[in-house]
Backbone as numpy.savetxt, mean C-alpha at the origin, in Angstrom:
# Nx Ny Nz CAx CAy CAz Cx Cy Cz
-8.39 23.09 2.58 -7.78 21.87 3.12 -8.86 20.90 3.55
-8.95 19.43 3.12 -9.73 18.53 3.54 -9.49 18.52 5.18
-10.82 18.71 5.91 -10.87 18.80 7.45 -9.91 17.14 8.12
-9.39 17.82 9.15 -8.40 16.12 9.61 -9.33 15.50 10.54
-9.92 14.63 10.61 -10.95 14.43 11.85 -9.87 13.33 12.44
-10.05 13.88 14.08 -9.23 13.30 15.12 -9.82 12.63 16.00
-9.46 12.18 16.66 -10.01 10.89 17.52 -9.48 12.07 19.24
-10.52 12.79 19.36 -10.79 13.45 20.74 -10.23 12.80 21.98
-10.61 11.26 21.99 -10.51 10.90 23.29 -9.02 10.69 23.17
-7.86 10.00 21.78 -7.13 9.78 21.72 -5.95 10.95 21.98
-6.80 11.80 21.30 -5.63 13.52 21.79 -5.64 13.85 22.98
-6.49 13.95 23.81 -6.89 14.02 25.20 -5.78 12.95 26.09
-5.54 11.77 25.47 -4.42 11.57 26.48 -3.25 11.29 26.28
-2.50 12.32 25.33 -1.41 12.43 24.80 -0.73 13.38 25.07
0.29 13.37 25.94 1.08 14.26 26.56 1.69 15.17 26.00
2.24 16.06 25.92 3.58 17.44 25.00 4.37 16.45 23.99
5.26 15.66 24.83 5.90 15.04 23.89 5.30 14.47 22.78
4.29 13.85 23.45 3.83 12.51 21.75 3.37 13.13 20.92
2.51 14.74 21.32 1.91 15.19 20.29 2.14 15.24 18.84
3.68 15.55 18.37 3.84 15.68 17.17 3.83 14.01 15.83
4.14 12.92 17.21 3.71 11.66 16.51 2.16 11.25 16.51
1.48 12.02 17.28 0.13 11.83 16.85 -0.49 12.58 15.82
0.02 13.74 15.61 -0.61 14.52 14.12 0.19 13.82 13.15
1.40 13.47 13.21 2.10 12.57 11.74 1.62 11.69 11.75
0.63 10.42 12.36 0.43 9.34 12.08 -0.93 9.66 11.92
-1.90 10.77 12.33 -2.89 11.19 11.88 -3.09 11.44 10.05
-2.33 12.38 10.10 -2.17 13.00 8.47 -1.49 11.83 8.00
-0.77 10.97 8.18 -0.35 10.04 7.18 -1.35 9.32 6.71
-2.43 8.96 7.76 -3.32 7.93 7.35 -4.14 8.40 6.79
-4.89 9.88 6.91 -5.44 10.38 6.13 -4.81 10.31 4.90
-3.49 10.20 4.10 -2.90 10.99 2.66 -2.81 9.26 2.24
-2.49 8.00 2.96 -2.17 6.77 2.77 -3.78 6.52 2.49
-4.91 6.82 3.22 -6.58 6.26 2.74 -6.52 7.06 1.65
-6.06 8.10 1.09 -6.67 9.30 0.34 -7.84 10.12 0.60
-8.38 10.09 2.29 -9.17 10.56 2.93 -8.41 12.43 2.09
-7.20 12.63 2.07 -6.04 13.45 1.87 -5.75 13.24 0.27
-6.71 13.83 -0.26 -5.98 13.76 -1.85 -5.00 14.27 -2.45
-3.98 13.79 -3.43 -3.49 14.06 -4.18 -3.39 15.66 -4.50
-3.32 16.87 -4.18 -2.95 18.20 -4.33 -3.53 19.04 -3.29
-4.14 18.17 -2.18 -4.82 19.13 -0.87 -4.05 19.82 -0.48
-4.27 21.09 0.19 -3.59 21.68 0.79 -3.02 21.71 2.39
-2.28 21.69 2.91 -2.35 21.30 4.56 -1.52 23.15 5.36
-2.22 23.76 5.33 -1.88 25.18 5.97 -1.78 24.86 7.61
0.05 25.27 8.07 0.22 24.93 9.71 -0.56 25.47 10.54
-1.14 26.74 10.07 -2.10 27.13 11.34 -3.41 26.28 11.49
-3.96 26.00 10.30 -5.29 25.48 10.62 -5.09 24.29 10.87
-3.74 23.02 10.56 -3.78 21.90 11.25 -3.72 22.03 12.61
-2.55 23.28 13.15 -2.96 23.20 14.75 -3.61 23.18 15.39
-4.38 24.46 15.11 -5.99 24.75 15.65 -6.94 23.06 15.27
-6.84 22.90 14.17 -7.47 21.74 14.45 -7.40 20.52 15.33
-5.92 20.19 15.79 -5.61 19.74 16.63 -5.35 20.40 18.06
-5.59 21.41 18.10 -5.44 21.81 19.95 -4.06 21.90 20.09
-2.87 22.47 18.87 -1.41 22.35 19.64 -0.79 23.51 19.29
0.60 24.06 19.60 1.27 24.99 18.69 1.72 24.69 17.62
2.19 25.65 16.54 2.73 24.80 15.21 3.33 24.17 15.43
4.59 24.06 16.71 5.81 23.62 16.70 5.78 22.12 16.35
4.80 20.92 16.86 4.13 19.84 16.75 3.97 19.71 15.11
3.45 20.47 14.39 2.95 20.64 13.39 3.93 20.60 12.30
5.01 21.68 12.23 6.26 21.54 11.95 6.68 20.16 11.87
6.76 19.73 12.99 7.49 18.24 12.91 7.30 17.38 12.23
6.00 17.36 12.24 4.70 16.37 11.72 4.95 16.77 10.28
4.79 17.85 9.50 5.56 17.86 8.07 6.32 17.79 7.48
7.30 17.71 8.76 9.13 17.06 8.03 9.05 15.55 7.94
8.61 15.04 8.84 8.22 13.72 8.88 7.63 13.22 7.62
6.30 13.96 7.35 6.19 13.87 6.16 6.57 13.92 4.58
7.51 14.84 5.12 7.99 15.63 3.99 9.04 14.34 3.46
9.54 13.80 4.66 10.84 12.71 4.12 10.05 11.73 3.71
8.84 10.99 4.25 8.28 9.99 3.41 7.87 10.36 1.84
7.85 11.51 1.07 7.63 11.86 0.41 6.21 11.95 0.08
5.32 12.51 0.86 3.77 12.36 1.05 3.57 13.75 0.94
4.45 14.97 1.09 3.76 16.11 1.06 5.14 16.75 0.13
4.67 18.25 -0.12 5.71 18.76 -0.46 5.59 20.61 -0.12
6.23 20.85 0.54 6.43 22.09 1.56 6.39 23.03 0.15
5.55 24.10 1.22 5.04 25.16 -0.29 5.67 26.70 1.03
5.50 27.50 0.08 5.80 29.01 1.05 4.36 29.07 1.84
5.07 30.19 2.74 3.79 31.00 3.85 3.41 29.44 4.88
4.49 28.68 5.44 4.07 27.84 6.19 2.29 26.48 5.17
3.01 26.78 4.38 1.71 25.53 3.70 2.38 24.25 3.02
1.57 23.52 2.90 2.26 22.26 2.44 0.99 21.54 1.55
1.54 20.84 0.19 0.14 19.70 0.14 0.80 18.45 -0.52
-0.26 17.61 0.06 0.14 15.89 -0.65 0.79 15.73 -2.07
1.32 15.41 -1.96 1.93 14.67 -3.39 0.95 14.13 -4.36
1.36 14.68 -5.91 0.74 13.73 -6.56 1.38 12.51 -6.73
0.05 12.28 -7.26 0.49 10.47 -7.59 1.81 10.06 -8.77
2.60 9.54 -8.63 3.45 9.80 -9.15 3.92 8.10 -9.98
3.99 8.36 -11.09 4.30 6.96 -11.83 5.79 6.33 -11.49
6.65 7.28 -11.10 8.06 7.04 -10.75 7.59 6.16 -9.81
6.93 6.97 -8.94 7.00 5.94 -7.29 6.15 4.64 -7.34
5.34 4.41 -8.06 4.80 3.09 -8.36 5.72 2.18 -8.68
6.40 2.79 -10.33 7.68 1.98 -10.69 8.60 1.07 -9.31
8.95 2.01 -8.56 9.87 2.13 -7.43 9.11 1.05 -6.28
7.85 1.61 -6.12 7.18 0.49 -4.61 7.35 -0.39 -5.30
6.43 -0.95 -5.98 5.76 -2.47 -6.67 6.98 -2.71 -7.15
7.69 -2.49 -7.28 9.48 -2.97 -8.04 9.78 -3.97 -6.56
9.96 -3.32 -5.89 10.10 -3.55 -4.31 9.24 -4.74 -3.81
8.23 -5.02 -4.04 7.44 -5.41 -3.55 7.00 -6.74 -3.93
7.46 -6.79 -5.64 7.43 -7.88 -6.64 8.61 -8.76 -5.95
9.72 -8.11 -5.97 11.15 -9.02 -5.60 10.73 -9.23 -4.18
10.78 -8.89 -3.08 10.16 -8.70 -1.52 8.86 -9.69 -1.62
8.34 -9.78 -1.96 6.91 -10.08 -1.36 6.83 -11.74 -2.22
7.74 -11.83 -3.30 8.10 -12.96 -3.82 8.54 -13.93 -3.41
10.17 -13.39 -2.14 10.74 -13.80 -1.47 10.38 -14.45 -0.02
9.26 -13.39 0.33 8.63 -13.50 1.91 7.73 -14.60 1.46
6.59 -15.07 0.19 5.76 -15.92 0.01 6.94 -17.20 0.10
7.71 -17.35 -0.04 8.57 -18.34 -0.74 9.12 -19.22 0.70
9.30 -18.39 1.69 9.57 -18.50 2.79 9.04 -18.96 3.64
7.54 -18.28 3.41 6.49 -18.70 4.67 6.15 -20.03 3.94
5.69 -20.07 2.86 5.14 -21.45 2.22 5.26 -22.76 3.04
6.22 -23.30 3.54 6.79 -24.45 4.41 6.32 -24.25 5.57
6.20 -22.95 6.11 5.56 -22.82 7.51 4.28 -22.59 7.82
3.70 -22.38 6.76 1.95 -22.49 6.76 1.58 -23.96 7.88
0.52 -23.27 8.99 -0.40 -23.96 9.47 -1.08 -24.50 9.01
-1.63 -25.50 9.27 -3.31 -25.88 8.56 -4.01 -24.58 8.76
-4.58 -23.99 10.01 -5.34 -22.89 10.29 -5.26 -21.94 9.42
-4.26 -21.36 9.15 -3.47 -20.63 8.47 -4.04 -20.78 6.47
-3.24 -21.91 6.37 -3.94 -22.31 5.36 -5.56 -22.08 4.58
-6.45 -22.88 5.91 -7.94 -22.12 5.56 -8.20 -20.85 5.96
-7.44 -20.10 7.00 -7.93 -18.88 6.91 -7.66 -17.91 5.03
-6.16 -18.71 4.71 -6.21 -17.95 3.10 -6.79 -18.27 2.65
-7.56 -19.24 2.74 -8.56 -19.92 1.59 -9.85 -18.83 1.68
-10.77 -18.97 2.89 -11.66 -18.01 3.69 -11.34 -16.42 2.82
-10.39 -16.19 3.55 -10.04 -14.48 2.72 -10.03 -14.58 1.87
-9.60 -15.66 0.62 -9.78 -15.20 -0.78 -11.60 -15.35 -1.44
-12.08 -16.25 -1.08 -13.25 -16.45 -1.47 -13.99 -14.79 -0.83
-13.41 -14.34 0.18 -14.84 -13.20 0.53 -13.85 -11.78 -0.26
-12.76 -12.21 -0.51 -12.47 -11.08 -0.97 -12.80 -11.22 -2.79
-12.82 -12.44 -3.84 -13.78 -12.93 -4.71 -14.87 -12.38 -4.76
-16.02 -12.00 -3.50 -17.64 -11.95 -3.83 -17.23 -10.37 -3.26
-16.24 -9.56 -3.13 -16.95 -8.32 -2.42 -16.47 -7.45 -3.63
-17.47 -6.34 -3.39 -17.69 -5.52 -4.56 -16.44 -4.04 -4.08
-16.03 -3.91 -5.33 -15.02 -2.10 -5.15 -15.16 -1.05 -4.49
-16.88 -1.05 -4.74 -17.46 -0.02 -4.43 -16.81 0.36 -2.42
-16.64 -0.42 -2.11 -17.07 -0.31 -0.75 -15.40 -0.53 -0.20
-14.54 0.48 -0.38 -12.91 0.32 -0.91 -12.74 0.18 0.31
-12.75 0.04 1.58 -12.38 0.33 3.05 -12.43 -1.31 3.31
-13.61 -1.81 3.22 -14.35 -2.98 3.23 -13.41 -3.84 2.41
-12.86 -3.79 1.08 -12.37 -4.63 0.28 -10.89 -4.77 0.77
-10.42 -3.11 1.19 -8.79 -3.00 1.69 -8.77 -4.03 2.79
-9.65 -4.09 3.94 -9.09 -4.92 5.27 -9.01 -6.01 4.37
-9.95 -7.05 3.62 -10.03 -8.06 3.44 -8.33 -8.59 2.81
-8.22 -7.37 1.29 -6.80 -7.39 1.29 -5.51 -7.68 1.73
-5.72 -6.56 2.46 -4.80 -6.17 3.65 -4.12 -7.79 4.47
-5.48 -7.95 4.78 -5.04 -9.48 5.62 -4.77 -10.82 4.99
-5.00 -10.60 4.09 -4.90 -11.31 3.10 -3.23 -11.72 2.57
-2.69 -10.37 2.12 -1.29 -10.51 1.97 -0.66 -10.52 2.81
-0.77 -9.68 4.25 -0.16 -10.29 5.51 -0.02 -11.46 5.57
-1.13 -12.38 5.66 -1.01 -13.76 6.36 -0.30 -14.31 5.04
0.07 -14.01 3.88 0.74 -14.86 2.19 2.47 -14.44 3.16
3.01 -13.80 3.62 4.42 -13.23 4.09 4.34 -13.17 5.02
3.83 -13.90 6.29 3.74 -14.18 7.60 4.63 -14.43 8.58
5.63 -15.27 8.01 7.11 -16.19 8.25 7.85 -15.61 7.60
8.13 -14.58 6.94 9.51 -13.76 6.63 10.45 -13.19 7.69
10.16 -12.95 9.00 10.71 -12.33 10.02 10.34 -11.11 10.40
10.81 -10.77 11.14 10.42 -9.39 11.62 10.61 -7.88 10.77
11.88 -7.86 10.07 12.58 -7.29 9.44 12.39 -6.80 8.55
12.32 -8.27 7.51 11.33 -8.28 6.02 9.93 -7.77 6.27
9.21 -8.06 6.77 8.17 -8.02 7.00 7.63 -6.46 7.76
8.24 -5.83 8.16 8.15 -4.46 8.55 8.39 -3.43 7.20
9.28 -4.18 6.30 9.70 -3.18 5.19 8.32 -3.38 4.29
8.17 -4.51 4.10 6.81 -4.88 3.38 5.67 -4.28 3.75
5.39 -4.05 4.89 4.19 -3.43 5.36 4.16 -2.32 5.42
5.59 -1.39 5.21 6.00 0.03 4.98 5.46 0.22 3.13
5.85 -0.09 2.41 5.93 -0.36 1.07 4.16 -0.72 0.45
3.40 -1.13 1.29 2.24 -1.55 1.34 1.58 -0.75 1.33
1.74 0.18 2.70 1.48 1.10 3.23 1.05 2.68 2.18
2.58 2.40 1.60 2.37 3.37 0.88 1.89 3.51 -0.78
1.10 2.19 -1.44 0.72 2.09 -2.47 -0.79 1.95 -2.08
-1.34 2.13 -0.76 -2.90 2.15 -0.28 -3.40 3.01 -1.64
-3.07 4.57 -1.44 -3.79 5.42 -1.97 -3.81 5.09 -3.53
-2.52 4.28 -4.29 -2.88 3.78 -5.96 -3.55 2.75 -6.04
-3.66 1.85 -4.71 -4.94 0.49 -5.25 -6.50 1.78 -4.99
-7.01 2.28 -4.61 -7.53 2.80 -4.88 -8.12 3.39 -6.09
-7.22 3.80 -7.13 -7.06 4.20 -8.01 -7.01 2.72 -9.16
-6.40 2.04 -8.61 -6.36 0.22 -9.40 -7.87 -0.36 -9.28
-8.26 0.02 -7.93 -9.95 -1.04 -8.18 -10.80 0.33 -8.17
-10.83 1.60 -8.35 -11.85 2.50 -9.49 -11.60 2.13 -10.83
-11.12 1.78 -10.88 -10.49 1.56 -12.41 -11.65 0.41 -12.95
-12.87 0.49 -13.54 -13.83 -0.58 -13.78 -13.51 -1.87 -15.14
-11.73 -1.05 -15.38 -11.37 -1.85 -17.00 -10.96 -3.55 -16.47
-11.45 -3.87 -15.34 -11.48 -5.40 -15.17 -10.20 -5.77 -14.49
-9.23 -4.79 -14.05 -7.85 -5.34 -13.99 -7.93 -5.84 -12.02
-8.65 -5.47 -11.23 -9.20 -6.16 -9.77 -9.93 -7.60 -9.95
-10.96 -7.27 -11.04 -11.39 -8.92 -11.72 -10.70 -9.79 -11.07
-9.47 -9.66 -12.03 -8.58 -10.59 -12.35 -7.54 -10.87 -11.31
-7.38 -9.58 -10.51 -6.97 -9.40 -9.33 -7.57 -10.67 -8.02
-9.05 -10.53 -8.23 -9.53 -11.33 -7.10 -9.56 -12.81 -7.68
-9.28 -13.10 -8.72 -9.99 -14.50 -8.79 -7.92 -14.54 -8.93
-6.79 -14.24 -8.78 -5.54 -14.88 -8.34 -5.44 -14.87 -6.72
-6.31 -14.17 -6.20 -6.15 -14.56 -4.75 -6.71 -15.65 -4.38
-7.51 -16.34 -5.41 -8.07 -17.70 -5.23 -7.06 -18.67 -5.63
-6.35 -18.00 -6.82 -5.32 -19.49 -7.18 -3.84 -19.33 -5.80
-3.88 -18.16 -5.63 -2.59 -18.05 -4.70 -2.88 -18.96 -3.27
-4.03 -19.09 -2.75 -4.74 -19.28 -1.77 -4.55 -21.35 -2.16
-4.79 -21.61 -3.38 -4.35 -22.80 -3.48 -3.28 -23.21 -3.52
-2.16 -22.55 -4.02 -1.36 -23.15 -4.59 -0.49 -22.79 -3.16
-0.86 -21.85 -2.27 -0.22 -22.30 -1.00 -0.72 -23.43 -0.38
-1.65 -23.79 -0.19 -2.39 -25.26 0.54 -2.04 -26.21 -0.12
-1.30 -26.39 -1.65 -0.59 -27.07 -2.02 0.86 -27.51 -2.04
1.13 -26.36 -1.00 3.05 -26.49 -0.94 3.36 -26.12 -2.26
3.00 -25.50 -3.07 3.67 -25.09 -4.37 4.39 -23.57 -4.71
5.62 -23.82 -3.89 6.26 -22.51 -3.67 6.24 -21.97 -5.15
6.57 -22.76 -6.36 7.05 -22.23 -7.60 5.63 -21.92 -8.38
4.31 -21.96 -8.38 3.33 -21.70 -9.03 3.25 -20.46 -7.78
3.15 -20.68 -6.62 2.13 -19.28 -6.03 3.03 -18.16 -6.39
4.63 -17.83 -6.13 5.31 -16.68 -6.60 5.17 -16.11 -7.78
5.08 -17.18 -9.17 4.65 -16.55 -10.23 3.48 -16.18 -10.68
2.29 -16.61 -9.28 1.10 -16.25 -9.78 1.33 -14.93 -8.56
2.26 -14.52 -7.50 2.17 -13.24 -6.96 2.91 -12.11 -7.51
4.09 -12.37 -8.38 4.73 -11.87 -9.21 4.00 -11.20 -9.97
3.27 -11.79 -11.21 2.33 -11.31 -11.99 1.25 -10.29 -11.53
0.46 -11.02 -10.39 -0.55 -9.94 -9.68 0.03 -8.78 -9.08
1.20 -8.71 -8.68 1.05 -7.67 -8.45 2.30 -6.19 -9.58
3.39 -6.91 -10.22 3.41 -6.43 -11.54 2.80 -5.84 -12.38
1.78 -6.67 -12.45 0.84 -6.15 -13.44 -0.15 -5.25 -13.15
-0.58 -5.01 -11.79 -1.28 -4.09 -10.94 -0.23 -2.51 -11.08
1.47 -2.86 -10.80 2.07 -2.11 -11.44 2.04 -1.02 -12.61
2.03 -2.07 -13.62 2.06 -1.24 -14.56 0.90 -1.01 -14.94
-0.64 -1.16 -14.64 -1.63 -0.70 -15.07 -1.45 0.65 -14.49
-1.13 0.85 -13.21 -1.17 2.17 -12.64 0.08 3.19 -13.76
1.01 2.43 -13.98 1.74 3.35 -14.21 0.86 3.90 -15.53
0.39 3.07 -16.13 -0.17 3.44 -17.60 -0.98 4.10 -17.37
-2.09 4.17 -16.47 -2.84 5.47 -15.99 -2.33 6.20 -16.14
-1.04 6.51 -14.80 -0.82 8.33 -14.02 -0.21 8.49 -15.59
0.56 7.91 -16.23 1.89 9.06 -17.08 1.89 7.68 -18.26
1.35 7.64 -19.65 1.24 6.60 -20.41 2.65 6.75 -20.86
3.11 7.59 -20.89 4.63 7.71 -21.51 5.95 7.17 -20.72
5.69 6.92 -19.32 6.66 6.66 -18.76 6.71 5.32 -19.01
8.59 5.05 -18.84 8.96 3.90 -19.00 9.07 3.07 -17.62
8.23 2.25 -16.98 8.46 1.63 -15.71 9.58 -0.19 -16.00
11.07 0.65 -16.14 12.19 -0.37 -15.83 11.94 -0.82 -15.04
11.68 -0.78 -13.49 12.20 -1.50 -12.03 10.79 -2.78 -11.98
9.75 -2.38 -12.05 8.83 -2.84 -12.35 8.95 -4.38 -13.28
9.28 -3.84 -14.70 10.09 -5.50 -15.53 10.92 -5.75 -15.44
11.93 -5.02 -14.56 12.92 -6.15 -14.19 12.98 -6.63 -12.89
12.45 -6.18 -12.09 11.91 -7.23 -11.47 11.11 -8.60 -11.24
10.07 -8.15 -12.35 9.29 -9.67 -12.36 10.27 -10.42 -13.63
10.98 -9.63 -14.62 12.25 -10.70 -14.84 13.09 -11.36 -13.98
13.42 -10.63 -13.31 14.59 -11.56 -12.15 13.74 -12.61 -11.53
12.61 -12.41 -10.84 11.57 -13.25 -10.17 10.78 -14.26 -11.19
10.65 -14.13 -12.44 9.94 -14.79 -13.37 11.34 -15.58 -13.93
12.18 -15.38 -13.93 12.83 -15.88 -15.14 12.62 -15.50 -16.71
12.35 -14.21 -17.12 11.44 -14.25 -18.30 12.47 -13.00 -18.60
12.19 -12.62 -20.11 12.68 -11.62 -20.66 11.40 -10.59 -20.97
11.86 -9.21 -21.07 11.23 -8.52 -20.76 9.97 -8.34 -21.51
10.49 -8.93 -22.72 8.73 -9.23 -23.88 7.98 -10.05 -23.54
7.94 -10.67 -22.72 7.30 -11.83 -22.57 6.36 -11.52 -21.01
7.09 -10.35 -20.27 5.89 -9.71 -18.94 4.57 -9.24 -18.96
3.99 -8.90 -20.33 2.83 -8.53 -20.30 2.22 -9.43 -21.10
């Protein structure tokens, strides 16, 4: 089992109760960085001991898991991460294309000036920064599409960051990928970054549509070349207006 490294001072002042939400939000973030790869093993005794608790905590912490679909419960009290799975790409980024289409579309009118150059700012440093350094490139990301769905509400915007959340560990897998498809990735966070400072609700959706669609189905064509990812084109059909020959 990849070792869980814990934050000492943080366990130290976490009472009986919280314990079992502090090992699930531990191990999630480990299996969401891929600190937690794809077929590790997670055995209940040695997560306890590693954490200082009884299984009972531990237990919890893998049902929890178990429903996000991040692990999958094996005999003799063991469990390990999920593989990567082309279904569930299909399924997020399906989500995320229609969602994240909608939330850009929204905030667009409510963009600050500030606001505005800060997207400008994030796209240019996220432009010059290199793959290699995936932690480094994710925050830049990260904040990046936050502040594009800012003004969606509370609601939207919690599901989005759930959904986000859980395609961390395939952009990973999207910018190792050296076949150019992040390239192309970073230089639309430059046009998206304009075409919001332009009020142009109808160019930035189809240039977020595409980016992230197409980030879609590169993954899917990785994990499983055979699978058919429906939710994926029809989504950026519904959002594009386009028929389905015409998405790639």
């Amino acid at each position: 089992m990849t070792s869980v490294d814990t934050d000492t001072s943080a366990a130290d002042s976490l009472d009986t109760d919280s314990t079992p939400a502090f090992v699930y939000e531990v191990l999630r973030r480990r299996i969401i960085s891929g600190t937690l790869t794809a077929g590790s093993e997670l055995a209940q005794a040695r997560v306890a001991e590693e954490f200082g608790v009884s299984r009972g905590p531990v237990r919890e912490a893998f049902r929890l898991l178990q429903r996000e679909g991040l692990i999958v419960t094996a005999v003799n009290l063991r469990a390990r991460v999920s593989d990567l799975s082309a279904e569930e790409v299909d399924h997020l980024y399906a989500l995320r294309v229609v969602n994240e289409a909608l939330a850009l579309r929204v905030s667009i009118p409510c963009f600050t000036d500030e606001e505005l150059n800060h997207l400008q700012e994030l796209a240019v440093e996220i432009a010059g920064s290199k793959p290699d350094n995936f932690d480094a490139w994710e925050q830049l990301h990260e904040q990046f599409h936050n502040l594009l769905v800012s003004h969606c509400g509370p609601s939207l915007s919690a599901s989005l960051t759930l959904w986000s959340d859980f395609t961390e560990r395939y952009r990973r897998v999207y910018v190792a990928d050296r076949s150019g498809g992040w390239l192309l990735g970073s230089k639309e966070h430059l046009l998206l970054a304009q075409e919001c400072s332009d009020r142009n609700a109808d160019a930035a959706v189809t240039i977020l549509a595409r980016h992230l669609g197409r980030a879609g189905l590169m993954l899917v064509e990785k994990i499983d070349a055979e699978y058919k990812p429906v939710l994926i084109n029809a989504a950026m059909s519904q959002v594009l207006h386009i028929h389905d020959d015409r998405i790639t």
